[in-house]
Amino acid sequence: MTVRYDQPTGAARAVNELFRLLAEAGISVAGTVALRVRGRKTGKRRGVVVNLLTVDGRDYLVSPRGNTQWVRNARAAGAVEMGPRWHSTEVRITEVADDEKPELLRRYLDRWFWEVKGHVAGLTPESSDIDLRATAPSIPVFELQR
């Protein structure tokens, strides 16, 4: 696994916070979902907003920014809490193997490239299979086990 983390700017943090608050209130913007993960050091729940990718009836979380805090916390916990605050559900997760990621990354980019283009390790919806395979280790992907 390649370790990469594209830290968000202040402006990106502000927009993400707005989308998180909306998602926690039950308002999804372009597929956003509220995600909460227990902190691996503090044990406190930490909230972020993510895009939920559904492929062939299976749900995935993709971290285009790489090895973020929510990713590290999710790996340690083995589960995430999803949904609005009043109706959230804890869901077990499993990390997707690098060789299974290229098709999922392509689908993710097809849907959300407009949003993540500045921090997805240089990938585009037109990236070759070779580029997707080469970059896959630096983009964590989790399957939700519902």
Coordinates of C-alpha atoms in Angstrom, one line a residue, residues 51-62 94-97 100 104 107 112 141-146:
N51 CA -19.5 9.8 -1.6
L52 CA -21.2 6.4 -1.5
L53 CA -20.4 4.4 -4.6
T54 CA -22.8 1.5 -5.5
V55 CA -21.8 -1.0 -8.1
D56 CA -23.8 -4.1 -8.8
G57 CA -25.8 -3.8 -5.6
R58 CA -22.6 -3.5 -3.4
D59 CA -21.7 -0.3 -1.6
Y60 CA -18.1 1.2 -1.4
L61 CA -16.3 4.0 0.2
V62 CA -13.4 5.6 -1.7
T94 CA -13.5 -4.7 4.5
E95 CA -10.7 -3.1 2.5
V96 CA -10.7 -3.9 -1.2
A97 CA -7.6 -5.4 -2.7
E100 CA -10.0 -5.1 -7.6
L104 CA -14.3 0.8 -8.9
R107 CA -16.8 4.3 -11.8
W112 CA -17.5 12.5 -9.1
V141 CA -11.4 1.6 -1.0
F142 CA -13.7 -0.2 1.5
E143 CA -16.7 -2.4 0.8
L144 CA -19.6 -2.1 3.2
Q145 CA -20.7 -5.4 4.7
R146 CA -24.5 -4.8 5.1

